[in-house]
Amino acid sequence: MAIKLGVLDLVPVLEASDSAAALEQAVRLARTAEELGYSRYWAAEHHDLPGLACPAPEVLLAYIGAQTERIRLGSGALLLPHYKPIKVAETFRLLASLCPGRMDLGIGRAPGGSAHVSLALSDNFLDNVRRLPESIQALSALLTDQYELEGHPVTARPIPPCPPELWMLGTNDRSASYAAQFGTGYVFGQFMSERDGVEVLSAYRKQFQPSALAQAPQAVVAINILCAETEEEALRLASEGSSMWNPHGNKKEESQTVKPNGLVGTAEQVKARLEEYQKLYGVDEFLAVTLTGDYNSRLRSYELLAQALSRCEDADLNA
């Protein structure tokens, strides 16, 4: 089975850059990903972190949607406890109307920033997290035109020709259980989890309840990936990126030793590991998170991996 690849972009502000440049690089990455045949481009949401430039993925996606044609676009993740479900449904139905058949709504339960910025966004964040099942239920109902308030129907408008896909992103059993309970797709964030992904995904599949959103479980794994022409260069870039990149905006000490995390090596080495993960996790799609010290090497990593997977598909067709 062929491996599908998507992009999960944290929209990092790399050294000697600024937020405006980081956002333009996000557009550049999305357009290149489309040209290379990647399945999705998702942007993450974070707040008051100097090293990250995207507090509102829905705004960035609208901008990118106007400059792309085919690639699916989505939030990875929109942090639902900060918002009312009706506003989220309206926003992503509007995006789905502007980019028909291309919009994904990935939601999460993390704060996306410090305790103080969470208070600034919603002064009852912890209570909103506790009530997250209610919010997911309301969002699901709004996306399927089944929502009522005090006995009166409420519609999230506009109504798009093709509804956005709803995904839950997470790193543990709690998020997987929500995705299963409400019948949404599930993205396991291996790149920021210490949990056994096999166990989490197995629980999601076993507990999955078909819904108006999805009739069968759909799983994707988000993973750190960095490719270069040689393994040595990939390891150097991974170490450099880990040393330089810090979402809080504080440069790490040069003497600090950084251990590369995720799949790091040549594109052929990473492809082989992805094939192992494909069998282990039982998924055919991955979201690649690539963090280096500069934007050009990040883009090159995505190019090399796409080329390696393309050669593999060509070989399968000619076999």
PDB file of C-alpha atoms in Angstrom:
ATOM      1  CA  MET A   1       0.000   0.000   0.000  1.00  0.00           C
ATOM      2  CA  ALA A   2       1.392   3.389  -0.995  1.00  0.00           C
ATOM      3  CA  ILE A   3       2.258   5.850   1.749  1.00  0.00           C
ATOM      4  CA  LYS A   4       0.484   9.201   1.705  1.00  0.00           C
ATOM      5  CA  LEU A   5       2.279  12.179   3.167  1.00  0.00           C
ATOM      6  CA  GLY A   6       0.972  15.444   4.508  1.00  0.00           C
ATOM      7  CA  VAL A   7       2.641  18.448   6.113  1.00  0.00           C
ATOM      8  CA  LEU A   8       2.093  19.651   9.674  1.00  0.00           C
ATOM      9  CA  ASP A   9       3.580  23.135   9.912  1.00  0.00           C
ATOM     10  CA  LEU A  10       4.236  24.735  13.298  1.00  0.00           C
ATOM     11  CA  VAL A  11       5.098  27.939  11.396  1.00  0.00           C
ATOM     12  CA  PRO A  12       8.404  28.482  13.229  1.00  0.00           C
ATOM     13  CA  VAL A  13      10.194  31.812  13.358  1.00  0.00           C
ATOM     14  CA  LEU A  14      13.738  30.682  12.683  1.00  0.00           C
ATOM     15  CA  GLU A  15      16.851  32.590  13.660  1.00  0.00           C
ATOM     16  CA  ALA A  16      17.484  35.886  11.815  1.00  0.00           C
ATOM     17  CA  SER A  17      13.854  35.870  10.652  1.00  0.00           C
ATOM     18  CA  ASP A  18      10.611  37.454  11.819  1.00  0.00           C
ATOM     19  CA  SER A  19       6.930  36.526  11.883  1.00  0.00           C
ATOM     20  CA  ALA A  20       6.151  38.049   8.480  1.00  0.00           C
ATOM     21  CA  ALA A  21       8.930  36.000   6.882  1.00  0.00           C
ATOM     22  CA  ALA A  22       7.808  32.872   8.734  1.00  0.00           C
ATOM     23  CA  LEU A  23       4.282  33.244   7.347  1.00  0.00           C
ATOM     24  CA  GLU A  24       5.582  33.720   3.805  1.00  0.00           C
ATOM     25  CA  GLN A  25       7.648  30.564   4.282  1.00  0.00           C
ATOM     26  CA  ALA A  26       4.468  28.769   5.336  1.00  0.00           C
ATOM     27  CA  VAL A  27       2.894  29.763   2.022  1.00  0.00           C
ATOM     28  CA  ARG A  28       6.022  28.648   0.184  1.00  0.00           C
ATOM     29  CA  LEU A  29       5.933  25.278   1.957  1.00  0.00           C
ATOM     30  CA  ALA A  30       2.238  24.735   1.190  1.00  0.00           C
ATOM     31  CA  ARG A  31       2.656  25.575  -2.496  1.00  0.00           C
ATOM     32  CA  THR A  32       5.717  23.339  -2.805  1.00  0.00           C
ATOM     33  CA  ALA A  33       3.926  20.518  -0.982  1.00  0.00           C
ATOM     34  CA  GLU A  34       1.088  20.752  -3.491  1.00  0.00           C
ATOM     35  CA  GLU A  35       3.541  20.572  -6.400  1.00  0.00           C
ATOM     36  CA  LEU A  36       5.242  17.545  -4.835  1.00  0.00           C
ATOM     37  CA  GLY A  37       1.983  15.664  -4.371  1.00  0.00           C
ATOM     38  CA  TYR A  38       1.564  15.883  -0.602  1.00  0.00           C
ATOM     39  CA  SER A  39      -1.973  15.096   0.531  1.00  0.00           C
ATOM     40  CA  ARG A  40      -2.479  17.841   3.137  1.00  0.00           C
ATOM     41  CA  TYR A  41      -1.037  21.028   4.559  1.00  0.00           C
ATOM     42  CA  TRP A  42      -2.045  21.672   8.159  1.00  0.00           C
ATOM     43  CA  ALA A  43      -1.044  24.656  10.313  1.00  0.00           C
ATOM     44  CA  ALA A  44      -0.851  24.571  14.099  1.00  0.00           C
ATOM     45  CA  GLU A  45      -2.263  27.100  16.586  1.00  0.00           C
ATOM     46  CA  HIS A  46      -0.122  28.623  19.348  1.00  0.00           C
ATOM     47  CA  HIS A  47      -0.399  31.760  21.445  1.00  0.00           C
ATOM     48  CA  ASP A  48       2.172  34.280  22.699  1.00  0.00           C
ATOM     49  CA  LEU A  49       5.161  32.115  21.777  1.00  0.00           C
ATOM     50  CA  PRO A  50       7.855  34.256  20.082  1.00  0.00           C
ATOM     51  CA  GLY A  51       9.189  31.228  18.208  1.00  0.00           C
ATOM     52  CA  LEU A  52       5.869  30.428  16.494  1.00  0.00           C
ATOM     53  CA  ALA A  53       3.956  32.729  14.143  1.00  0.00           C
ATOM     54  CA  CYS A  54       0.433  31.308  13.834  1.00  0.00           C
ATOM     55  CA  PRO A  55      -2.159  32.027  16.544  1.00  0.00           C
ATOM     56  CA  ALA A  56      -5.024  31.815  14.004  1.00  0.00           C
ATOM     57  CA  PRO A  57      -4.629  28.961  11.501  1.00  0.00           C
ATOM     58  CA  GLU A  58      -7.996  29.757   9.933  1.00  0.00           C
ATOM     59  CA  VAL A  59      -6.653  33.109   8.706  1.00  0.00           C
ATOM     60  CA  LEU A  60      -3.473  31.568   7.317  1.00  0.00           C
ATOM     61  CA  LEU A  61      -5.458  28.802   5.604  1.00  0.00           C
ATOM     62  CA  ALA A  62      -7.671  31.324   3.829  1.00  0.00           C
ATOM     63  CA  TYR A  63      -4.563  33.074   2.499  1.00  0.00           C
ATOM     64  CA  ILE A  64      -2.926  29.824   1.435  1.00  0.00           C
ATOM     65  CA  GLY A  65      -6.165  28.534  -0.057  1.00  0.00           C
ATOM     66  CA  ALA A  66      -6.184  31.473  -2.475  1.00  0.00           C
ATOM     67  CA  GLN A  67      -2.690  30.500  -3.670  1.00  0.00           C
ATOM     68  CA  THR A  68      -3.164  26.737  -4.041  1.00  0.00           C
ATOM     69  CA  GLU A  69      -5.565  24.588  -6.042  1.00  0.00           C
ATOM     70  CA  ARG A  70      -5.614  20.939  -4.951  1.00  0.00           C
ATOM     71  CA  ILE A  71      -3.935  20.206  -1.627  1.00  0.00           C
ATOM     72  CA  ARG A  72      -6.205  19.741   1.391  1.00  0.00           C
ATOM     73  CA  LEU A  73      -5.822  22.446   4.035  1.00  0.00           C
ATOM     74  CA  GLY A  74      -6.465  22.170   7.722  1.00  0.00           C
ATOM     75  CA  SER A  75      -5.809  23.146  11.311  1.00  0.00           C
ATOM     76  CA  GLY A  76      -3.497  20.952  13.294  1.00  0.00           C
ATOM     77  CA  ALA A  77      -4.928  21.741  15.702  1.00  0.00           C
ATOM     78  CA  LEU A  78      -7.475  24.435  16.395  1.00  0.00           C
ATOM     79  CA  LEU A  79      -7.673  24.535  20.209  1.00  0.00           C
ATOM     80  CA  LEU A  80     -11.382  24.073  20.827  1.00  0.00           C
ATOM     81  CA  PRO A  81     -11.511  24.926  24.580  1.00  0.00           C
ATOM     82  CA  HIS A  82     -10.765  28.542  23.696  1.00  0.00           C
ATOM     83  CA  TYR A  83     -13.786  28.943  21.388  1.00  0.00           C
ATOM     84  CA  LYS A  84     -17.530  28.513  21.021  1.00  0.00           C
ATOM     85  CA  PRO A  85     -18.404  25.605  18.690  1.00  0.00           C
ATOM     86  CA  ILE A  86     -20.756  27.774  16.595  1.00  0.00           C
ATOM     87  CA  LYS A  87     -17.957  30.185  15.704  1.00  0.00           C
ATOM     88  CA  VAL A  88     -15.597  27.335  14.805  1.00  0.00           C
ATOM     89  CA  ALA A  89     -18.255  25.682  12.631  1.00  0.00           C
ATOM     90  CA  GLU A  90     -19.066  28.950  10.853  1.00  0.00           C
ATOM     91  CA  THR A  91     -15.399  29.711  10.219  1.00  0.00           C
ATOM     92  CA  PHE A  92     -14.562  26.332   8.740  1.00  0.00           C
ATOM     93  CA  ARG A  93     -17.760  26.134   6.727  1.00  0.00           C
ATOM     94  CA  LEU A  94     -16.782  29.479   5.252  1.00  0.00           C
ATOM     95  CA  LEU A  95     -13.316  28.119   4.448  1.00  0.00           C
ATOM     96  CA  ALA A  96     -14.891  24.980   2.967  1.00  0.00           C
ATOM     97  CA  SER A  97     -17.052  27.201   0.762  1.00  0.00           C
ATOM     98  CA  LEU A  98     -13.998  29.146  -0.418  1.00  0.00           C
ATOM     99  CA  CYS A  99     -11.949  25.962  -0.989  1.00  0.00           C
ATOM    100  CA  PRO A 100     -14.535  23.286  -1.913  1.00  0.00           C
ATOM    101  CA  GLY A 101     -13.539  19.717  -1.087  1.00  0.00           C
ATOM    102  CA  ARG A 102     -10.240  20.766   0.464  1.00  0.00           C
ATOM    103  CA  MET A 103     -10.868  21.714   4.092  1.00  0.00           C
ATOM    104  CA  ASP A 104     -10.023  19.785   7.262  1.00  0.00           C
ATOM    105  CA  LEU A 105     -10.911  20.870  10.784  1.00  0.00           C
ATOM    106  CA  GLY A 106      -8.421  19.361  13.193  1.00  0.00           C
ATOM    107  CA  ILE A 107      -9.215  20.120  16.839  1.00  0.00           C
ATOM    108  CA  GLY A 108      -7.235  19.684  20.051  1.00  0.00           C
ATOM    109  CA  ARG A 109      -7.568  20.253  23.789  1.00  0.00           C
ATOM    110  CA  ALA A 110      -4.171  21.794  24.633  1.00  0.00           C
ATOM    111  CA  PRO A 111      -3.843  25.434  25.779  1.00  0.00           C
ATOM    112  CA  GLY A 112      -1.270  26.290  23.088  1.00  0.00           C
ATOM    113  CA  GLY A 113       0.598  28.692  25.342  1.00  0.00           C
ATOM    114  CA  SER A 114       1.214  29.802  28.909  1.00  0.00           C
ATOM    115  CA  ALA A 115      -1.319  29.821  31.709  1.00  0.00           C
ATOM    116  CA  HIS A 116      -1.583  33.600  31.486  1.00  0.00           C
ATOM    117  CA  VAL A 117      -2.316  33.703  27.765  1.00  0.00           C
ATOM    118  CA  SER A 118      -4.905  30.962  28.292  1.00  0.00           C
ATOM    119  CA  LEU A 119      -6.571  33.197  30.860  1.00  0.00           C
ATOM    120  CA  ALA A 120      -6.463  36.079  28.393  1.00  0.00           C
ATOM    121  CA  LEU A 121      -8.146  33.925  25.732  1.00  0.00           C
ATOM    122  CA  SER A 122     -10.760  32.344  27.999  1.00  0.00           C
ATOM    123  CA  ASP A 123     -10.790  32.988  31.725  1.00  0.00           C
ATOM    124  CA  ASN A 124     -12.295  29.549  32.419  1.00  0.00           C
ATOM    125  CA  PHE A 125      -9.991  27.393  30.267  1.00  0.00           C
ATOM    126  CA  LEU A 126      -9.838  24.444  32.678  1.00  0.00           C
ATOM    127  CA  ASP A 127     -13.613  24.335  32.913  1.00  0.00           C
ATOM    128  CA  ASN A 128     -13.798  24.449  29.115  1.00  0.00           C
ATOM    129  CA  VAL A 129     -11.426  21.467  28.950  1.00  0.00           C
ATOM    130  CA  ARG A 130     -13.658  19.596  31.377  1.00  0.00           C
ATOM    131  CA  ARG A 131     -16.637  20.358  29.156  1.00  0.00           C
ATOM    132  CA  LEU A 132     -14.833  19.433  25.956  1.00  0.00           C
ATOM    133  CA  PRO A 133     -17.089  16.422  25.212  1.00  0.00           C
ATOM    134  CA  GLU A 134     -20.052  18.812  25.147  1.00  0.00           C
ATOM    135  CA  SER A 135     -18.191  21.147  22.805  1.00  0.00           C
ATOM    136  CA  ILE A 136     -17.229  18.331  20.441  1.00  0.00           C
ATOM    137  CA  GLN A 137     -20.805  17.077  20.417  1.00  0.00           C
ATOM    138  CA  ALA A 138     -22.088  20.562  19.625  1.00  0.00           C
ATOM    139  CA  LEU A 139     -19.477  21.083  16.911  1.00  0.00           C
ATOM    140  CA  SER A 140     -20.330  17.731  15.333  1.00  0.00           C
ATOM    141  CA  ALA A 141     -24.022  18.596  15.353  1.00  0.00           C
ATOM    142  CA  LEU A 142     -23.362  22.001  13.804  1.00  0.00           C
ATOM    143  CA  LEU A 143     -21.259  20.468  11.029  1.00  0.00           C
ATOM    144  CA  THR A 144     -24.054  18.008  10.207  1.00  0.00           C
ATOM    145  CA  ASP A 145     -26.994  20.461  10.573  1.00  0.00           C
ATOM    146  CA  GLN A 146     -28.388  18.660  13.628  1.00  0.00           C
ATOM    147  CA  TYR A 147     -27.821  21.333  16.278  1.00  0.00           C
ATOM    148  CA  GLU A 148     -30.637  22.741  18.396  1.00  0.00           C
ATOM    149  CA  LEU A 149     -30.651  25.259  21.235  1.00  0.00           C
ATOM    150  CA  GLU A 150     -33.680  25.416  23.523  1.00  0.00           C
ATOM    151  CA  GLY A 151     -35.613  23.432  20.952  1.00  0.00           C
ATOM    152  CA  HIS A 152     -34.767  25.763  18.065  1.00  0.00           C
ATOM    153  CA  PRO A 153     -32.522  24.705  15.180  1.00  0.00           C
ATOM    154  CA  VAL A 154     -29.335  26.711  14.735  1.00  0.00           C
ATOM    155  CA  THR A 155     -27.427  26.500  11.443  1.00  0.00           C
ATOM    156  CA  ALA A 156     -23.754  27.294  10.970  1.00  0.00           C
ATOM    157  CA  ARG A 157     -23.633  29.238   7.721  1.00  0.00           C
ATOM    158  CA  PRO A 158     -22.607  29.299   4.950  1.00  0.00           C
ATOM    159  CA  ILE A 159     -23.409  25.745   3.953  1.00  0.00           C
ATOM    160  CA  PRO A 160     -20.486  24.538   1.794  1.00  0.00           C
ATOM    161  CA  PRO A 161     -20.813  22.213  -1.210  1.00  0.00           C
ATOM    162  CA  CYS A 162     -18.524  19.738   0.602  1.00  0.00           C
ATOM    163  CA  PRO A 163     -18.313  19.806   4.413  1.00  0.00           C
ATOM    164  CA  PRO A 164     -14.975  20.040   6.210  1.00  0.00           C
ATOM    165  CA  GLU A 165     -13.604  16.789   7.616  1.00  0.00           C
ATOM    166  CA  LEU A 166     -13.447  16.720  11.421  1.00  0.00           C
ATOM    167  CA  TRP A 167     -10.325  15.277  13.065  1.00  0.00           C
ATOM    168  CA  MET A 168      -9.226  14.999  16.669  1.00  0.00           C
ATOM    169  CA  LEU A 169      -5.516  15.465  17.336  1.00  0.00           C
ATOM    170  CA  GLY A 170      -3.883  14.110  20.462  1.00  0.00           C
ATOM    171  CA  THR A 171      -1.148  12.164  22.161  1.00  0.00           C
ATOM    172  CA  ASN A 172      -2.956   9.818  24.551  1.00  0.00           C
ATOM    173  CA  ASP A 173      -5.982   7.685  25.320  1.00  0.00           C
ATOM    174  CA  ARG A 174      -8.193  10.655  26.240  1.00  0.00           C
ATOM    175  CA  SER A 175      -8.050  12.258  22.803  1.00  0.00           C
ATOM    176  CA  ALA A 176      -8.395   8.860  21.109  1.00  0.00           C
ATOM    177  CA  SER A 177     -11.504   8.090  23.163  1.00  0.00           C
ATOM    178  CA  TYR A 178     -13.081  11.413  22.160  1.00  0.00           C
ATOM    179  CA  ALA A 179     -12.387  10.717  18.483  1.00  0.00           C
ATOM    180  CA  ALA A 180     -13.905   7.242  18.826  1.00  0.00           C
ATOM    181  CA  GLN A 181     -16.934   8.412  20.821  1.00  0.00           C
ATOM    182  CA  PHE A 182     -17.895  11.151  18.376  1.00  0.00           C
ATOM    183  CA  GLY A 183     -16.940   9.290  15.199  1.00  0.00           C
ATOM    184  CA  THR A 184     -14.184  11.607  13.961  1.00  0.00           C
ATOM    185  CA  GLY A 185     -10.847  10.951  12.340  1.00  0.00           C
ATOM    186  CA  TYR A 186      -7.863  10.734  14.693  1.00  0.00           C
ATOM    187  CA  VAL A 187      -4.313  12.024  14.337  1.00  0.00           C
ATOM    188  CA  PHE A 188      -1.823  10.592  16.818  1.00  0.00           C
ATOM    189  CA  GLY A 189       0.891  13.175  17.528  1.00  0.00           C
ATOM    190  CA  GLN A 190       3.890  10.898  17.887  1.00  0.00           C
ATOM    191  CA  PHE A 191       6.223  13.878  17.471  1.00  0.00           C
ATOM    192  CA  MET A 192       5.219  15.166  20.910  1.00  0.00           C
ATOM    193  CA  SER A 193       4.138  11.989  22.708  1.00  0.00           C
ATOM    194  CA  GLU A 194       5.851   9.363  24.818  1.00  0.00           C
ATOM    195  CA  ARG A 195       2.892   7.002  24.581  1.00  0.00           C
ATOM    196  CA  ASP A 196       2.808   3.781  22.602  1.00  0.00           C
ATOM    197  CA  GLY A 197       1.073   4.839  19.409  1.00  0.00           C
ATOM    198  CA  VAL A 198       0.082   1.265  18.567  1.00  0.00           C
ATOM    199  CA  GLU A 199      -1.849   0.991  21.817  1.00  0.00           C
ATOM    200  CA  VAL A 200      -3.543   4.377  21.410  1.00  0.00           C
ATOM    201  CA  LEU A 201      -4.579   3.749  17.811  1.00  0.00           C
ATOM    202  CA  SER A 202      -5.821   0.271  18.667  1.00  0.00           C
ATOM    203  CA  ALA A 203      -8.066   1.714  21.386  1.00  0.00           C
ATOM    204  CA  TYR A 204      -9.405   4.308  18.933  1.00  0.00           C
ATOM    205  CA  ARG A 205     -10.298   1.669  16.357  1.00  0.00           C
ATOM    206  CA  LYS A 206     -11.895  -0.682  18.890  1.00  0.00           C
ATOM    207  CA  GLN A 207     -14.022   2.043  20.477  1.00  0.00           C
ATOM    208  CA  PHE A 208     -14.985   3.837  17.263  1.00  0.00           C
ATOM    209  CA  GLN A 209     -18.683   4.607  16.854  1.00  0.00           C
ATOM    210  CA  PRO A 210     -19.869   5.414  13.309  1.00  0.00           C
ATOM    211  CA  SER A 211     -21.339   8.881  12.930  1.00  0.00           C
ATOM    212  CA  ALA A 212     -22.655  11.284  10.328  1.00  0.00           C
ATOM    213  CA  LEU A 213     -19.073  12.535  10.096  1.00  0.00           C
ATOM    214  CA  ALA A 214     -17.380   9.194   9.412  1.00  0.00           C
ATOM    215  CA  GLN A 215     -18.626   5.635   9.039  1.00  0.00           C
ATOM    216  CA  ALA A 216     -15.266   3.991   9.770  1.00  0.00           C
ATOM    217  CA  PRO A 217     -12.160   4.931  11.765  1.00  0.00           C
ATOM    218  CA  GLN A 218      -9.561   7.030   9.950  1.00  0.00           C
ATOM    219  CA  ALA A 219      -6.117   7.336  11.498  1.00  0.00           C
ATOM    220  CA  VAL A 220      -3.033   9.403  10.670  1.00  0.00           C
ATOM    221  CA  VAL A 221       0.288   9.640  12.515  1.00  0.00           C
ATOM    222  CA  ALA A 222       2.140  12.962  12.846  1.00  0.00           C
ATOM    223  CA  ILE A 223       5.889  12.424  13.161  1.00  0.00           C
ATOM    224  CA  ASN A 224       9.156  14.347  13.171  1.00  0.00           C
ATOM    225  CA  ILE A 225      10.983  13.806   9.865  1.00  0.00           C
ATOM    226  CA  LEU A 226      14.196  15.321   8.553  1.00  0.00           C
ATOM    227  CA  CYS A 227      15.900  14.222   5.340  1.00  0.00           C
ATOM    228  CA  ALA A 228      19.141  15.317   3.686  1.00  0.00           C
ATOM    229  CA  GLU A 229      21.478  14.026   0.967  1.00  0.00           C
ATOM    230  CA  THR A 230      23.548  12.166   3.562  1.00  0.00           C
ATOM    231  CA  GLU A 231      22.820  10.762   6.996  1.00  0.00           C
ATOM    232  CA  GLU A 232      25.584  12.895   8.481  1.00  0.00           C
ATOM    233  CA  GLU A 233      24.061  16.066   7.040  1.00  0.00           C
ATOM    234  CA  ALA A 234      20.596  15.114   8.285  1.00  0.00           C
ATOM    235  CA  LEU A 235      21.915  14.521  11.801  1.00  0.00           C
ATOM    236  CA  ARG A 236      23.764  17.834  11.716  1.00  0.00           C
ATOM    237  CA  LEU A 237      20.654  19.691  10.586  1.00  0.00           C
ATOM    238  CA  ALA A 238      18.513  17.992  13.230  1.00  0.00           C
ATOM    239  CA  SER A 239      20.968  18.909  15.974  1.00  0.00           C
ATOM    240  CA  GLU A 240      21.298  22.442  14.661  1.00  0.00           C
ATOM    241  CA  GLY A 241      17.559  22.870  14.427  1.00  0.00           C
ATOM    242  CA  SER A 242      17.005  21.548  17.955  1.00  0.00           C
ATOM    243  CA  SER A 243      19.702  23.862  19.283  1.00  0.00           C
ATOM    244  CA  MET A 244      18.457  26.969  17.500  1.00  0.00           C
ATOM    245  CA  TRP A 245      14.703  26.548  17.444  1.00  0.00           C
ATOM    246  CA  ASN A 246      12.819  27.277  20.639  1.00  0.00           C
ATOM    247  CA  PRO A 247       9.135  28.260  20.560  1.00  0.00           C
ATOM    248  CA  HIS A 248       9.590  30.413  23.654  1.00  0.00           C
ATOM    249  CA  GLY A 249      12.105  32.544  21.797  1.00  0.00           C
ATOM    250  CA  ASN A 250      15.055  31.888  24.100  1.00  0.00           C
ATOM    251  CA  LYS A 251      18.250  30.779  22.386  1.00  0.00           C
ATOM    252  CA  LYS A 252      19.665  27.647  23.962  1.00  0.00           C
ATOM    253  CA  GLU A 253      23.221  27.490  25.208  1.00  0.00           C
ATOM    254  CA  GLU A 254      25.636  26.319  22.541  1.00  0.00           C
ATOM    255  CA  SER A 255      27.080  23.743  24.927  1.00  0.00           C
ATOM    256  CA  GLN A 256      23.711  22.053  25.364  1.00  0.00           C
ATOM    257  CA  THR A 257      23.702  18.600  23.783  1.00  0.00           C
ATOM    258  CA  VAL A 258      20.686  17.908  21.609  1.00  0.00           C
ATOM    259  CA  LYS A 259      19.584  14.406  20.699  1.00  0.00           C
ATOM    260  CA  PRO A 260      17.751  14.315  17.344  1.00  0.00           C
ATOM    261  CA  ASN A 261      14.207  12.997  17.676  1.00  0.00           C
ATOM    262  CA  GLY A 262      12.052  11.252  15.061  1.00  0.00           C
ATOM    263  CA  LEU A 263      13.112   9.910  11.663  1.00  0.00           C
ATOM    264  CA  VAL A 264      16.405  11.485  10.616  1.00  0.00           C
ATOM    265  CA  GLY A 265      18.597  10.387   7.708  1.00  0.00           C
ATOM    266  CA  THR A 266      18.607  10.092   3.948  1.00  0.00           C
ATOM    267  CA  ALA A 267      15.247   9.973   2.208  1.00  0.00           C
ATOM    268  CA  GLU A 268      15.706   6.253   1.494  1.00  0.00           C
ATOM    269  CA  GLN A 269      16.414   5.567   5.162  1.00  0.00           C
ATOM    270  CA  VAL A 270      13.370   7.551   6.269  1.00  0.00           C
ATOM    271  CA  LYS A 271      11.185   5.873   3.643  1.00  0.00           C
ATOM    272  CA  ALA A 272      12.211   2.450   4.952  1.00  0.00           C
ATOM    273  CA  ARG A 273      11.327   3.477   8.508  1.00  0.00           C
ATOM    274  CA  LEU A 274       7.983   4.890   7.356  1.00  0.00           C
ATOM    275  CA  GLU A 275       7.192   1.550   5.701  1.00  0.00           C
ATOM    276  CA  GLU A 276       7.895  -0.141   9.035  1.00  0.00           C
ATOM    277  CA  TYR A 277       5.646   2.325  10.832  1.00  0.00           C
ATOM    278  CA  GLN A 278       2.952   1.806   8.212  1.00  0.00           C
ATOM    279  CA  LYS A 279       2.793  -1.871   9.141  1.00  0.00           C
ATOM    280  CA  LEU A 280       3.187  -1.233  12.865  1.00  0.00           C
ATOM    281  CA  TYR A 281       0.470   1.393  13.143  1.00  0.00           C
ATOM    282  CA  GLY A 282      -1.793   0.123  10.384  1.00  0.00           C
ATOM    283  CA  VAL A 283      -1.994   3.538   8.721  1.00  0.00           C
ATOM    284  CA  ASP A 284      -1.223   4.684   5.183  1.00  0.00           C
ATOM    285  CA  GLU A 285      -0.889   8.408   5.894  1.00  0.00           C
ATOM    286  CA  PHE A 286       1.612  10.442   7.893  1.00  0.00           C
ATOM    287  CA  LEU A 287       1.914  14.147   8.650  1.00  0.00           C
ATOM    288  CA  ALA A 288       5.565  15.194   8.530  1.00  0.00           C
ATOM    289  CA  VAL A 289       6.792  17.786  11.036  1.00  0.00           C
ATOM    290  CA  THR A 290      10.202  19.093   9.947  1.00  0.00           C
ATOM    291  CA  LEU A 291      12.246  21.446  12.114  1.00  0.00           C
ATOM    292  CA  THR A 292      15.669  22.648  11.013  1.00  0.00           C
ATOM    293  CA  GLY A 293      17.680  25.790  11.560  1.00  0.00           C
ATOM    294  CA  ASP A 294      16.733  27.338   8.214  1.00  0.00           C
ATOM    295  CA  TYR A 295      13.833  27.294   5.785  1.00  0.00           C
ATOM    296  CA  ASN A 296      15.758  26.051   2.737  1.00  0.00           C
ATOM    297  CA  SER A 297      16.905  22.818   4.396  1.00  0.00           C
ATOM    298  CA  ARG A 298      13.373  22.295   5.707  1.00  0.00           C
ATOM    299  CA  LEU A 299      11.945  22.596   2.209  1.00  0.00           C
ATOM    300  CA  ARG A 300      14.686  20.366   0.793  1.00  0.00           C
ATOM    301  CA  SER A 301      13.785  17.660   3.297  1.00  0.00           C
ATOM    302  CA  TYR A 302      10.204  17.567   2.032  1.00  0.00           C
ATOM    303  CA  GLU A 303      11.436  17.485  -1.563  1.00  0.00           C
ATOM    304  CA  LEU A 304      13.815  14.572  -0.968  1.00  0.00           C
ATOM    305  CA  LEU A 305      11.199  12.499   0.825  1.00  0.00           C
ATOM    306  CA  ALA A 306       8.582  13.093  -1.867  1.00  0.00           C
ATOM    307  CA  GLN A 307      11.080  12.031  -4.531  1.00  0.00           C
ATOM    308  CA  ALA A 308      11.956   8.833  -2.636  1.00  0.00           C
ATOM    309  CA  LEU A 309       8.325   7.855  -2.219  1.00  0.00           C
ATOM    310  CA  SER A 310       7.641   8.666  -5.867  1.00  0.00           C
ATOM    311  CA  ARG A 311      10.446   6.307  -6.949  1.00  0.00           C
ATOM    312  CA  CYS A 312       8.972   3.629  -4.751  1.00  0.00           C
ATOM    313  CA  GLU A 313       5.515   4.030  -6.329  1.00  0.00           C
ATOM    314  CA  ASP A 314       7.030   3.935  -9.830  1.00  0.00           C
ATOM    315  CA  ALA A 315       8.871   0.736  -8.971  1.00  0.00           C
ATOM    316  CA  ASP A 316       5.642  -0.855  -7.671  1.00  0.00           C
ATOM    317  CA  LEU A 317       3.820   0.079 -10.881  1.00  0.00           C
ATOM    318  CA  ASN A 318       6.559  -1.419 -13.041  1.00  0.00           C
ATOM    319  CA  ALA A 319       6.918  -4.608 -11.002  1.00  0.00           C
TER     320      ALA A 319
END
